[in-house]
PDB file of C-alpha atoms in Angstrom:
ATOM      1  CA  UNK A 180      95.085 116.086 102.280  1.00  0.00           C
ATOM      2  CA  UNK A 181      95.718 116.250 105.634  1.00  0.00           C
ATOM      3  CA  UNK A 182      98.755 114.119 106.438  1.00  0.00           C
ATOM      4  CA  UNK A 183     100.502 113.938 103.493  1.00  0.00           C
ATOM      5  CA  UNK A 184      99.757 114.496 100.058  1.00  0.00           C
ATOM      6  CA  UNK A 185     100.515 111.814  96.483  1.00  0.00           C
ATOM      7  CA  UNK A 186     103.940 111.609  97.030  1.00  0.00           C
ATOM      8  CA  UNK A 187     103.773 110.537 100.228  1.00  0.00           C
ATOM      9  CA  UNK A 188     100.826 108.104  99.126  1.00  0.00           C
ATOM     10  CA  UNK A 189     102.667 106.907  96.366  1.00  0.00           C
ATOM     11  CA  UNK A 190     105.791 105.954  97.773  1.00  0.00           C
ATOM     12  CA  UNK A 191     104.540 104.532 101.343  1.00  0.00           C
ATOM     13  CA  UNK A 192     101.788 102.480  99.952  1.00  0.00           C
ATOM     14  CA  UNK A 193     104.219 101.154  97.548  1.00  0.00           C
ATOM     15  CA  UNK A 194     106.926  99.752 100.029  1.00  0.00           C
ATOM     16  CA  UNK A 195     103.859  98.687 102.485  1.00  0.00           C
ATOM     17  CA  UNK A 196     102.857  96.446  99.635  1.00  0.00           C
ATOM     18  CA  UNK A 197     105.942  94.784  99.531  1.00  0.00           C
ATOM     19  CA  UNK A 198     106.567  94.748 103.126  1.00  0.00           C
ATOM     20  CA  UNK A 199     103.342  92.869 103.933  1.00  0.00           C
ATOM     21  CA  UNK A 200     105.029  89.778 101.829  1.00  0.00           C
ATOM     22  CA  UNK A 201     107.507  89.571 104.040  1.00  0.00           C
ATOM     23  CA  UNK A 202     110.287  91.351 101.938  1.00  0.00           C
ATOM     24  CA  UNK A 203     112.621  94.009 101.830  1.00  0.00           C
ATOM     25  CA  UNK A 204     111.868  96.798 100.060  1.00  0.00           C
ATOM     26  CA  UNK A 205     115.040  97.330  97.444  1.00  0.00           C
ATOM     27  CA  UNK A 206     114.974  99.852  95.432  1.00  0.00           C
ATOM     28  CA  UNK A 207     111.609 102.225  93.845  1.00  0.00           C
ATOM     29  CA  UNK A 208     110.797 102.771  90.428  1.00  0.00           C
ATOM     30  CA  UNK A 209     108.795 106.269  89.543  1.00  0.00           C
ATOM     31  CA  UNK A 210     106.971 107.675  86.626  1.00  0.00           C
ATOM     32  CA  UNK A 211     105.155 110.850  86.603  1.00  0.00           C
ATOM     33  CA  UNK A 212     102.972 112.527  84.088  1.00  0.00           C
ATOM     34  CA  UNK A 213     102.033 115.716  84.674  1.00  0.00           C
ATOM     35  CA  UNK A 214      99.493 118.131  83.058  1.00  0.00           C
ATOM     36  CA  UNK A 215     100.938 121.573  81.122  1.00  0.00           C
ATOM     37  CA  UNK A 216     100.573 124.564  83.126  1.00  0.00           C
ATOM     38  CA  UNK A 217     101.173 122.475  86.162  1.00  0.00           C
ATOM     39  CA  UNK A 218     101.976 124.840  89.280  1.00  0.00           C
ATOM     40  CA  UNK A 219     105.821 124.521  90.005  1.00  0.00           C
ATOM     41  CA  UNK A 220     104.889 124.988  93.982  1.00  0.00           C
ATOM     42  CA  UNK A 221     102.481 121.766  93.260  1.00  0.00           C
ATOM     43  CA  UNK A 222     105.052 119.427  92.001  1.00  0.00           C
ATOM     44  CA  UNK A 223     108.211 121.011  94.037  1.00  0.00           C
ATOM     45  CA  UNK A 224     105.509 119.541  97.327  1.00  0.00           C
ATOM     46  CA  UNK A 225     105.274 116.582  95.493  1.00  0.00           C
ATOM     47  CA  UNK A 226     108.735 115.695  95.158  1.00  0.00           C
ATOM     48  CA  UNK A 227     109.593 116.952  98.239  1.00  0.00           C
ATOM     49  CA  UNK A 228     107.230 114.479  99.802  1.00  0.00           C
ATOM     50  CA  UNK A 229     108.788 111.434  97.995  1.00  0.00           C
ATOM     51  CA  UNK A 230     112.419 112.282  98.509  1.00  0.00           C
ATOM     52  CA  UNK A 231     111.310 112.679 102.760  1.00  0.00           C
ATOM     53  CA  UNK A 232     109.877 109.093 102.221  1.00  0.00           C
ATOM     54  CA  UNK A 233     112.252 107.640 100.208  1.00  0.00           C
ATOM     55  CA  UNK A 234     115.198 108.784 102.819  1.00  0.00           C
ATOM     56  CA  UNK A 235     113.131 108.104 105.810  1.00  0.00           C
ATOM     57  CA  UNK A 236     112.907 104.547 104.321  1.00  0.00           C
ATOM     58  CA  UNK A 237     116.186 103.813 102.763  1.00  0.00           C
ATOM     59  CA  UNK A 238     114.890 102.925  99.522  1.00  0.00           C
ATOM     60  CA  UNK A 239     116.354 104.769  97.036  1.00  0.00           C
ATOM     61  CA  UNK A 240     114.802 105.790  93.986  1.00  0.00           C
ATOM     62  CA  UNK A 241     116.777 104.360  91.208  1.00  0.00           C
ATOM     63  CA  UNK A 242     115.020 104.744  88.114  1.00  0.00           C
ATOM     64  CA  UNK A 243     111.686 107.199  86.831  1.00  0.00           C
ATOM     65  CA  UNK A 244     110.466 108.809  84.035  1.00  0.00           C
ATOM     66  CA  UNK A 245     108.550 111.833  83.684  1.00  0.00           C
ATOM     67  CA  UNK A 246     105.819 112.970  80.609  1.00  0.00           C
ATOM     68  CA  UNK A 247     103.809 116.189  80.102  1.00  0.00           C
ATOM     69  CA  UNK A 248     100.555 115.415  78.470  1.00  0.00           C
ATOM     70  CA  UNK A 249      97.951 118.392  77.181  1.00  0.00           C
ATOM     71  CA  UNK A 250      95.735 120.604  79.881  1.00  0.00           C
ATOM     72  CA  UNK A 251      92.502 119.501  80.552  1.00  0.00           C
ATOM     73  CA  UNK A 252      93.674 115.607  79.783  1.00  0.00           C
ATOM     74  CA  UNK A 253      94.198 114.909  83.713  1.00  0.00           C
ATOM     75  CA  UNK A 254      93.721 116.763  86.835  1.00  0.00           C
ATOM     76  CA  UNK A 255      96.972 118.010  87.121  1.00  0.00           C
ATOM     77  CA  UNK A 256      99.115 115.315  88.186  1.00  0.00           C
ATOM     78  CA  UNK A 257      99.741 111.403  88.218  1.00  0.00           C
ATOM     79  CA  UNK A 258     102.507 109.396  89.872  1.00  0.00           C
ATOM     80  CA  UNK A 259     103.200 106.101  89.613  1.00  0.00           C
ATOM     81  CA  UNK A 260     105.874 103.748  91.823  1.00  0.00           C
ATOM     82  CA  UNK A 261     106.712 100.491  91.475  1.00  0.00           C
ATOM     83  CA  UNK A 262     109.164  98.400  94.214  1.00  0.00           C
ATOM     84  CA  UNK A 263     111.759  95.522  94.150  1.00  0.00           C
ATOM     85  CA  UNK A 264     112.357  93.992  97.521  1.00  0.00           C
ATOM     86  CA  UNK A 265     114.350  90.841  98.380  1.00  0.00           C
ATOM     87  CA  UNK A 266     113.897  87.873 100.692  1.00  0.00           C
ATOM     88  CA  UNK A 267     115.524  89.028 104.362  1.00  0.00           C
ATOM     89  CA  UNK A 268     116.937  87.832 107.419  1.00  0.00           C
ATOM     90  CA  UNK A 269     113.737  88.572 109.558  1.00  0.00           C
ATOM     91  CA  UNK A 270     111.271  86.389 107.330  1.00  0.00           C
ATOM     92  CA  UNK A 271     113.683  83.220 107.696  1.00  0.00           C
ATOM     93  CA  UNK A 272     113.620  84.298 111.482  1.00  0.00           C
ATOM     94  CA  UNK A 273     110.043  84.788 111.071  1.00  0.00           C
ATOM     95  CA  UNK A 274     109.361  81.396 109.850  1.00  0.00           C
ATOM     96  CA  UNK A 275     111.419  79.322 111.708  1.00  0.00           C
ATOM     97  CA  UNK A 276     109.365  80.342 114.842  1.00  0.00           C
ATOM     98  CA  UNK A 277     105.919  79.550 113.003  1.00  0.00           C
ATOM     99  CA  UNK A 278     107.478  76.179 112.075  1.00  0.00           C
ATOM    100  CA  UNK A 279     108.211  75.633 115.949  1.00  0.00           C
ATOM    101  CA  UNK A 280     104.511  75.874 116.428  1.00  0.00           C
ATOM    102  CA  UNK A 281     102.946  74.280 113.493  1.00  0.00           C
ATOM    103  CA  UNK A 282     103.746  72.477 110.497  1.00  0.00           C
ATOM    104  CA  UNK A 283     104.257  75.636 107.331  1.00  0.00           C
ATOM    105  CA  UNK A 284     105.760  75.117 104.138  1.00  0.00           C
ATOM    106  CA  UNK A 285     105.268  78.290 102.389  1.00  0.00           C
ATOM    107  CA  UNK A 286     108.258  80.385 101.909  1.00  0.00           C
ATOM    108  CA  UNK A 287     106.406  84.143 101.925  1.00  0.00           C
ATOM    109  CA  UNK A 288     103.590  85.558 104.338  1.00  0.00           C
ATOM    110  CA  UNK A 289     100.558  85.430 102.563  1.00  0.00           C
ATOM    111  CA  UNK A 290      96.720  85.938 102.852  1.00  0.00           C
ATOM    112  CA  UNK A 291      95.857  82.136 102.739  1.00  0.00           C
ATOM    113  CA  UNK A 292      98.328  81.581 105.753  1.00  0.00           C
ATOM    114  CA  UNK A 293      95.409  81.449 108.464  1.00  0.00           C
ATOM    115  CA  UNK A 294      94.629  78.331 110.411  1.00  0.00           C
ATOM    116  CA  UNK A 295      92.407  77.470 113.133  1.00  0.00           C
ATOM    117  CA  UNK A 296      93.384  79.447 116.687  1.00  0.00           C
ATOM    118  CA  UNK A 297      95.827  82.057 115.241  1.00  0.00           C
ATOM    119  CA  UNK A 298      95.513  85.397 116.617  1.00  0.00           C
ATOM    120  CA  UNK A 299      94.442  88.606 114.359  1.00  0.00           C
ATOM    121  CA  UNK A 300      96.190  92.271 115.396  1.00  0.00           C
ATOM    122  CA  UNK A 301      95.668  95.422 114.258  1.00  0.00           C
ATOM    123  CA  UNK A 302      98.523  97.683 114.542  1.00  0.00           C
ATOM    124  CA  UNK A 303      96.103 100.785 114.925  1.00  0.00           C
ATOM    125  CA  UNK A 304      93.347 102.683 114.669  1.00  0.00           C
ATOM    126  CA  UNK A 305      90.876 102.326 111.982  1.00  0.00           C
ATOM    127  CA  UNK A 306      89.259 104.905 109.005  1.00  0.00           C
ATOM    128  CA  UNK A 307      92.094 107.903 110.042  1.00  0.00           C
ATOM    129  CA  UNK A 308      92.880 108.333 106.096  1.00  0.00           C
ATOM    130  CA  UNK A 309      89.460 107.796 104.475  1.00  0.00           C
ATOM    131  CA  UNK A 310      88.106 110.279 106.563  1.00  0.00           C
ATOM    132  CA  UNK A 311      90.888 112.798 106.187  1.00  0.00           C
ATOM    133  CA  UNK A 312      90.323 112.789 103.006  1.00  0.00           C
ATOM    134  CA  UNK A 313      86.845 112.464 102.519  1.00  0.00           C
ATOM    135  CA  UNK A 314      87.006 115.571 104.761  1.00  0.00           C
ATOM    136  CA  UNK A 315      89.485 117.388 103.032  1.00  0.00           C
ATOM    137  CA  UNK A 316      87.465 116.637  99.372  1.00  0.00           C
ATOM    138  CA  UNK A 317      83.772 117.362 100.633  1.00  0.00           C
ATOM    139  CA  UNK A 318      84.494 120.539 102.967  1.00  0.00           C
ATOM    140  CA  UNK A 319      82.964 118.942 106.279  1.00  0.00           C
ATOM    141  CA  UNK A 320      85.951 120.438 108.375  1.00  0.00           C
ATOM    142  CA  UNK A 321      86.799 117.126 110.427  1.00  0.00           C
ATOM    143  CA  UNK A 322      90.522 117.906 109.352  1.00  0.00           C
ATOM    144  CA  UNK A 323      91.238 119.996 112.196  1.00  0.00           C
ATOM    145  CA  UNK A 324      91.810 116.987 114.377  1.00  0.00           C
ATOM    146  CA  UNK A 325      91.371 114.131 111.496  1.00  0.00           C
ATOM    147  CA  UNK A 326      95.061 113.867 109.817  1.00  0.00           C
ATOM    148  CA  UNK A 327      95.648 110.735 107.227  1.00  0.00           C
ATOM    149  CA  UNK A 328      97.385 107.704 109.002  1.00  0.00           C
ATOM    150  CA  UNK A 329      99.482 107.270 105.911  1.00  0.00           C
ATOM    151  CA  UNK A 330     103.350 106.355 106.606  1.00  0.00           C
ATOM    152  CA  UNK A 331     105.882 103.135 105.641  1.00  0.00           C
ATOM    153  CA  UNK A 332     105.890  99.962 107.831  1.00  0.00           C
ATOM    154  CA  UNK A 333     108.800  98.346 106.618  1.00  0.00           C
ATOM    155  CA  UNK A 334     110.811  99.007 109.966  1.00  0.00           C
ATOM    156  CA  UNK A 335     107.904  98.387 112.244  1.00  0.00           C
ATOM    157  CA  UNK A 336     106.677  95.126 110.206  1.00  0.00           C
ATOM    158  CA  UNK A 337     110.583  94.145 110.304  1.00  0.00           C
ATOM    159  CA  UNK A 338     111.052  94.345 114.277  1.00  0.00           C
ATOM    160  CA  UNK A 339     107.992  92.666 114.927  1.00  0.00           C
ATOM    161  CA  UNK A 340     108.695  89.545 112.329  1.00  0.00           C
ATOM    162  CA  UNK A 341     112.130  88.950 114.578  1.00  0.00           C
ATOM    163  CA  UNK A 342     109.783  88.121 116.785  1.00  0.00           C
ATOM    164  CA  UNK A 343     108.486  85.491 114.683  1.00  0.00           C
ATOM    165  CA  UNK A 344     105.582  83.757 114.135  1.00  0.00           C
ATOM    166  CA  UNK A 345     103.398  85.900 111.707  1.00  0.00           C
ATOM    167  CA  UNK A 346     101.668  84.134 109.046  1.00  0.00           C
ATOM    168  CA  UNK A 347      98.937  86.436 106.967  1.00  0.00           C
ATOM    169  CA  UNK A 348      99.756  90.197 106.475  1.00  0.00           C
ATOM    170  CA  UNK A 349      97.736  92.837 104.622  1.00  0.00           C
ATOM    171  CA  UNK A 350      97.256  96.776 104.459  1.00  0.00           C
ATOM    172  CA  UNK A 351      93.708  97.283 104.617  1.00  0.00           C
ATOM    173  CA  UNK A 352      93.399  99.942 101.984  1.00  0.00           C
ATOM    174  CA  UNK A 353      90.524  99.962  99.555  1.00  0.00           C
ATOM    175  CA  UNK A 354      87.469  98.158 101.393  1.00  0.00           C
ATOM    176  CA  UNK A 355      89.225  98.569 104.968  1.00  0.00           C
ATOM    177  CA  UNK A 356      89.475  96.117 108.187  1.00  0.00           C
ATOM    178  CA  UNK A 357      86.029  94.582 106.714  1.00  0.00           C
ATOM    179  CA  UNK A 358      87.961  93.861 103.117  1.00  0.00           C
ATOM    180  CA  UNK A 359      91.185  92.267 104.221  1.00  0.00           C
ATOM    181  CA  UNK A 360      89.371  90.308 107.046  1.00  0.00           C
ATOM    182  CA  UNK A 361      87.287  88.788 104.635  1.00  0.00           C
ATOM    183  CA  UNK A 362      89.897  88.071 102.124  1.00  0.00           C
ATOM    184  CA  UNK A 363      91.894  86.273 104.916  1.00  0.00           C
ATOM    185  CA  UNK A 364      88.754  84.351 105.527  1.00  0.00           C
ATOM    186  CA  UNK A 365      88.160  83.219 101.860  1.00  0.00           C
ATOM    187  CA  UNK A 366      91.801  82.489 101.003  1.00  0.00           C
ATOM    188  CA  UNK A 367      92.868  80.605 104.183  1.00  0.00           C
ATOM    189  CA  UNK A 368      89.081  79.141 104.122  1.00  0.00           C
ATOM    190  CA  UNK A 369      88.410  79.370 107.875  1.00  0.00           C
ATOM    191  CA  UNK A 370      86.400  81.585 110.168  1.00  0.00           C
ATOM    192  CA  UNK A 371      87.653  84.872 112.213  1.00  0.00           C
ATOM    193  CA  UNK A 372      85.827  85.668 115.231  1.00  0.00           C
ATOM    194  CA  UNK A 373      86.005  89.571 115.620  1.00  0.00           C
ATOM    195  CA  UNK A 374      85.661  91.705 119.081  1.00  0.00           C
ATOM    196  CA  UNK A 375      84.363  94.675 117.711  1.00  0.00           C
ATOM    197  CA  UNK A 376      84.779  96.377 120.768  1.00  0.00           C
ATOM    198  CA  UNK A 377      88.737  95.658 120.628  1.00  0.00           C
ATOM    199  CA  UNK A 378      88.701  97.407 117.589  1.00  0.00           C
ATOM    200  CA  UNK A 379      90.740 100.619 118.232  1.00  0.00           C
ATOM    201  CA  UNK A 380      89.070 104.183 116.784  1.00  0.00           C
ATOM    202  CA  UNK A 381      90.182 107.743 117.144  1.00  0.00           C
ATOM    203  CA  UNK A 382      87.258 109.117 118.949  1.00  0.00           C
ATOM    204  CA  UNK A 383      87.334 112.276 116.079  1.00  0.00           C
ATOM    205  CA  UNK A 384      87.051 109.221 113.349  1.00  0.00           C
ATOM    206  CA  UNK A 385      83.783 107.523 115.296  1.00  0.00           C
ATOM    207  CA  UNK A 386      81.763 110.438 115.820  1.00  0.00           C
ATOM    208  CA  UNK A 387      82.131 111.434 111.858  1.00  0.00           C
ATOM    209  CA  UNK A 388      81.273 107.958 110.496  1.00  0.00           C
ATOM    210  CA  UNK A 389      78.269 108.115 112.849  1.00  0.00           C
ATOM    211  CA  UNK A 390      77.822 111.811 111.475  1.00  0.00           C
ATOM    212  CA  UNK A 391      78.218 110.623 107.843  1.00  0.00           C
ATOM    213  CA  UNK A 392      76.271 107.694 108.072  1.00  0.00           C
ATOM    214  CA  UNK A 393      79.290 105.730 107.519  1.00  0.00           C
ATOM    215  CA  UNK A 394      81.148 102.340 108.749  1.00  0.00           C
ATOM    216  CA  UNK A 395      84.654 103.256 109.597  1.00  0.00           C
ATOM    217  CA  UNK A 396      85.747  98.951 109.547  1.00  0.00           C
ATOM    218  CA  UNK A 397      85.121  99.479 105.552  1.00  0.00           C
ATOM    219  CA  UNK A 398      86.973 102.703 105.320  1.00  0.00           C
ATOM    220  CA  UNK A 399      90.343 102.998 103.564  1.00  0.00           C
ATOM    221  CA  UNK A 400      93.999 102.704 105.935  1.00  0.00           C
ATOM    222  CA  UNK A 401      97.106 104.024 104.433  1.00  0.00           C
ATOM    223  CA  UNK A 402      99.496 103.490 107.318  1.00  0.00           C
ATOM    224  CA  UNK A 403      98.271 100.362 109.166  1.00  0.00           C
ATOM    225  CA  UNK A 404      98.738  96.848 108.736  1.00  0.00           C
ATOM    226  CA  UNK A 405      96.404  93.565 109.970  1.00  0.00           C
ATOM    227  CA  UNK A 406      98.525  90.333 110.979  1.00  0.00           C
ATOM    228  CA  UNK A 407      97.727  87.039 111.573  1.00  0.00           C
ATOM    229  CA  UNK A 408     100.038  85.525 114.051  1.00  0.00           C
ATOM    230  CA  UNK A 409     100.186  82.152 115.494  1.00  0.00           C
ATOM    231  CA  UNK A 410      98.588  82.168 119.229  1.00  0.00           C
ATOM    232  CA  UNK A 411     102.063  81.433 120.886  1.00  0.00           C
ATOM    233  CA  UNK A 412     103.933  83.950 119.854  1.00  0.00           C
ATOM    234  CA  UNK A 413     100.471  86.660 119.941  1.00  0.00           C
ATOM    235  CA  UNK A 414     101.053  88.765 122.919  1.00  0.00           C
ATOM    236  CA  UNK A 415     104.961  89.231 121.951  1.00  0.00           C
ATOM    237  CA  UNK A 416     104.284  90.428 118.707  1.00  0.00           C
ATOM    238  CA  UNK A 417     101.811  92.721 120.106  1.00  0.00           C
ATOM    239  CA  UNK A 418     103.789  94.351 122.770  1.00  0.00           C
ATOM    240  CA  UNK A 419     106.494  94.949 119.866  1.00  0.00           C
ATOM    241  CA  UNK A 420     104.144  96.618 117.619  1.00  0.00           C
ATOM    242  CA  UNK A 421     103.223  98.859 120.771  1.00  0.00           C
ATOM    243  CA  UNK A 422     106.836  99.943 121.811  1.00  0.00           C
ATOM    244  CA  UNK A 423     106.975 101.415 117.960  1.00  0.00           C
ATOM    245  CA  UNK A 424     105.798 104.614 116.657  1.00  0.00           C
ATOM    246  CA  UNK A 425     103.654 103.027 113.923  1.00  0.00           C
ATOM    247  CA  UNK A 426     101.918 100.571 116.100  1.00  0.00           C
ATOM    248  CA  UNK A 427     101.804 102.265 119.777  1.00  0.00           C
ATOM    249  CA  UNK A 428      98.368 101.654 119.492  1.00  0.00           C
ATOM    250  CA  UNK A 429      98.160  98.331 117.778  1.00  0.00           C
ATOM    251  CA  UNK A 430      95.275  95.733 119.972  1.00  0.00           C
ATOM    252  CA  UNK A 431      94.561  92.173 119.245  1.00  0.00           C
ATOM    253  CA  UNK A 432      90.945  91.881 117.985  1.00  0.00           C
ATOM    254  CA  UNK A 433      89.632  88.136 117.554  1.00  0.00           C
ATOM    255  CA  UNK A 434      91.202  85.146 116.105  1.00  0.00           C
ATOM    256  CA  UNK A 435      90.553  82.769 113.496  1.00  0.00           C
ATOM    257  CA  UNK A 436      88.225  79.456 113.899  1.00  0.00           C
ATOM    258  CA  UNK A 437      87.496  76.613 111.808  1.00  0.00           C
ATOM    259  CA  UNK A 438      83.821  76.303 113.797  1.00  0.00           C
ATOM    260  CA  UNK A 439      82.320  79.390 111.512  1.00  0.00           C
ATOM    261  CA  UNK A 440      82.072  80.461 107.975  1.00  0.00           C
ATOM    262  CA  UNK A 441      83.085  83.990 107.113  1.00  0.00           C
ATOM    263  CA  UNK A 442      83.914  86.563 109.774  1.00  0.00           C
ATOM    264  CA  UNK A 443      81.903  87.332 112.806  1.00  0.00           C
TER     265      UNK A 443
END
């Protein structure tokens, strides 16, 4: 797809996983299984693709497996990854700040972090790899200036939590901004207030969900990441996530408020 391809997927969405939590990504697991008569170009682009990520990232591969199972039994090729990461230096920094502001005993970000007044930023634009993809699959030829937003945040999430004061993290992959705003809302239970028009989209991405008939907040993100960040320390960690290559275009959208139910 335009972008990157499974390796790339595999391997980025992996350490964004662990990332999100607050953690260091350690060390990558990966098992592929590949289908007989694969192309050797095919899986030599694969590869390719996850050694580039895993170097670009510093997280070294340490242990995979592969398996060739019969034609016709999958569509040429799976991959699977799987990541340790450790407790660092910039989620202690992280939390002390959030403790300076409010009272917070959990030890890890998480989803049900979210209290009343804290701020919610994006740290992109929305729908890039759904579309790219749903392009790519279906023939509409939006790829020509639609490319997949998929790409690791460990470094970016990193500098901003030396900032300090994050709270909730998430990826909004399957289901979108719409998904992960929601979860935030039922797992911290309190309300988000949303400024739709502060929502940054690629101009390329809008006019092809309005094309498709489609709602780019529910489409699928493979390099961006939502954070929940107490109101003190909001415009700081925004104007870190904008002097980075992965979040130059990050925008604060809305913030969370215990006078509504659900997101609005």
């Amino acid at each position: 797809f335009p972008g990157g391809d499974i390796g790339t997927l595999s391997v980025a969405g992996t350490i964004n996983d662990i990332a999100v939590m607050g953690a260091e990504p350690l060390a990558l697991a990966l098992g592929i299984v590949m289908e007989d008569g694969l192309d050797q170009e095919t899986l030599d682009k694969v590869m390719s693709s996850i050694s580039e990520m895993s170097n670009k990232t510093e997280v070294p591969i340490m242990t995979g497996d592969t398996k060739v199972v019969e034609k016709g039994a999958i569509d040429q090729l799976m991959v699977t990854t799987a990541c340790v990461g450790i407790r660092s230096k910039a989620l202690d920094t992280n939390i002390s700040v959030i403790k300076k502001n409010r009272d917070f005993q959990e030890r890890w970000i998480r989803d049900s972090n979210l209290r009343h007044g804290d701020k919610i930023i994006v740290s992109g634009t929305m729908g890039d790899h759904g579309i790219a993809v749903l392009s790519f699959r279906e023939g509409y030829g939006f790829e020509s200036d639609i490319v997949s937003d998929v790409q690791p945040l460990n470094g970016m999430i990193k500098t901003a939590m030396m900032i300090g004061g994050i709270v909730s993290m998430k990826d909004p992959t399957r289901g979108g901004l719409a998904n992960t705003l929601n979860e935030f809302s039922e797992k911290s239970v309190v309300g988000i207030v949303i400024e739709e028009e502060m929502i940054p989209l690629d101009p390329s991405v809008r006019s092809a969900c309005e094309m498709l008939g489609l709602d780019p907040l529910e489409i699928g993100n493979e390099g961006k990441v939502v954070i929940g960040v107490v109101a003190e320390k909001a415009d700081e960690v925004l104007e870190c996530l904008r002097d980075t290559p992965e979040g130059k275009q990050a925008a604060m959208i809305g913030e969370a408020s215990k006078d509504i139910k659900g997101v609005v």
